[in-house]
Coordinates of C-alpha atoms in Angstrom, one line a residue:
M1 CA 68.3 67.8 253.7
S2 CA 65.7 65.1 254.1
A3 CA 65.0 61.6 252.4
D4 CA 62.3 63.2 249.9
G5 CA 64.7 65.8 248.3
P6 CA 65.9 69.1 249.1
R7 CA 63.3 71.5 251.0
I8 CA 62.0 74.6 249.3
P9 CA 62.2 77.3 251.2
P10 CA 58.6 79.5 251.4
R11 CA 59.0 82.0 248.8
F12 CA 59.7 85.3 250.9
V13 CA 62.6 83.7 252.8
P14 CA 66.1 85.5 251.1
T15 CA 68.0 82.3 249.5
L16 CA 71.8 83.1 248.5
T17 CA 72.0 82.9 245.1
E18 CA 75.5 84.2 244.8
V19 CA 79.2 82.4 245.9
V20 CA 81.0 85.2 247.4
A21 CA 84.8 85.1 247.5
E22 CA 86.9 85.1 250.3
V23 CA 88.5 88.6 250.9
P24 CA 92.1 88.7 252.1
R25 CA 92.4 89.8 254.7
V26 CA 94.5 93.2 255.2
Q27 CA 97.2 94.2 257.9
L28 CA 96.9 97.3 260.1
P29 CA 99.2 99.4 261.1
A30 CA 99.2 99.2 264.8
A31 CA 97.5 102.0 266.5
D32 CA 99.8 105.2 267.7
P33 CA 100.5 104.7 271.6
E34 CA 99.4 108.8 272.6
P35 CA 96.8 109.3 269.8
A36 CA 96.4 112.8 268.2
P37 CA 94.1 115.0 270.0
P38 CA 89.9 115.1 268.4
A39 CA 89.9 118.1 266.2
E40 CA 87.5 120.2 268.6
S41 CA 90.6 120.4 271.4
R42 CA 92.8 121.2 268.6
A43 CA 90.5 124.0 267.7
E44 CA 89.7 125.1 271.1
S45 CA 92.9 125.7 271.6
A46 CA 93.7 127.7 268.5
L47 CA 91.2 129.8 269.7
P48 CA 91.8 132.8 271.4
A49 CA 90.3 133.0 274.9
I50 CA 86.9 135.0 276.1
S51 CA 85.1 135.2 278.4
Q52 CA 81.9 133.8 278.7
E53 CA 79.8 137.0 278.5
E54 CA 81.8 137.8 275.9
L55 CA 80.9 134.3 274.1
A56 CA 77.1 135.0 275.3
R57 CA 77.5 138.6 273.6
R58 CA 78.9 137.4 270.2
V59 CA 76.0 134.7 269.9
L60 CA 73.6 136.7 270.2
E61 CA 74.3 139.2 268.1
R62 CA 74.8 136.4 265.7
V63 CA 71.6 135.2 266.3
A64 CA 69.9 138.9 266.1
Q65 CA 71.3 138.8 262.5
S66 CA 69.4 136.4 261.2
L67 CA 66.5 135.9 263.5
E68 CA 64.9 138.9 262.2
P69 CA 64.1 138.2 258.8
V70 CA 63.3 134.6 259.3
L71 CA 60.7 135.8 262.0
A72 CA 59.4 138.0 259.2
D73 CA 58.9 135.5 256.8
T74 CA 57.7 132.6 259.6
I75 CA 54.6 135.5 261.4
A76 CA 54.2 136.2 257.2
A77 CA 53.4 132.7 256.8
V78 CA 51.1 132.3 259.9
A79 CA 49.1 135.1 258.9
R80 CA 48.5 134.6 255.6
Q81 CA 47.3 131.1 256.7
H82 CA 45.1 132.9 259.2
S83 CA 43.8 135.4 256.9
L84 CA 43.2 132.6 254.3
A85 CA 41.3 130.7 256.7
M86 CA 39.4 133.9 258.1
T87 CA 38.6 135.1 254.8
Q88 CA 36.9 131.3 253.8
H89 CA 35.1 131.9 257.1
L90 CA 33.6 135.0 256.8
A91 CA 32.6 134.2 253.7
E92 CA 30.8 131.0 254.9
T93 CA 29.2 133.1 257.0
V94 CA 28.3 136.2 255.2
E95 CA 26.7 133.1 252.4
D96 CA 24.3 131.4 255.8
V97 CA 23.3 135.6 256.8
V98 CA 22.3 136.6 252.9
S99 CA 20.7 133.3 252.4
G100 CA 18.8 134.0 255.4
L101 CA 17.7 137.2 254.9
V102 CA 16.8 136.3 250.7
A103 CA 14.7 133.5 252.6
E104 CA 12.8 136.1 254.9
A105 CA 12.6 138.5 252.2
V106 CA 11.1 135.7 250.1
E107 CA 8.8 134.3 252.3
A108 CA 7.5 138.0 253.6
E109 CA 6.8 138.5 249.6
L110 CA 4.9 135.3 249.2
A111 CA 3.0 135.9 252.1
A112 CA 1.9 140.0 251.1
R113 CA 1.0 138.5 247.8
R114 CA -1.3 135.6 249.4
D115 CA -2.8 138.6 251.7
A116 CA -3.3 141.0 248.9

């Protein structure tokens, strides 16, 4: 504090607005001298031993079961997006071609009327 009174902090500086009472500390039990093995190692020890080839085969079977529907949906979505983009581009191209042909036809008709 200065002699002029308490210093007021800028408005964007957070200030303490509530006094919190001290929370009593809880005594935790002492750690076990030999901790239990992690859940992963307990789960692995409960699994029957299989070869890496068998494990790979089983994993590939599981992937194959869910891969086809997911791929089908993904490919359908991409094909739909490309189809929409192609349709828009095709419509713009056809419009340009038709506009050009109409302009040429009108110009030819006006030229034929002037010559007649």
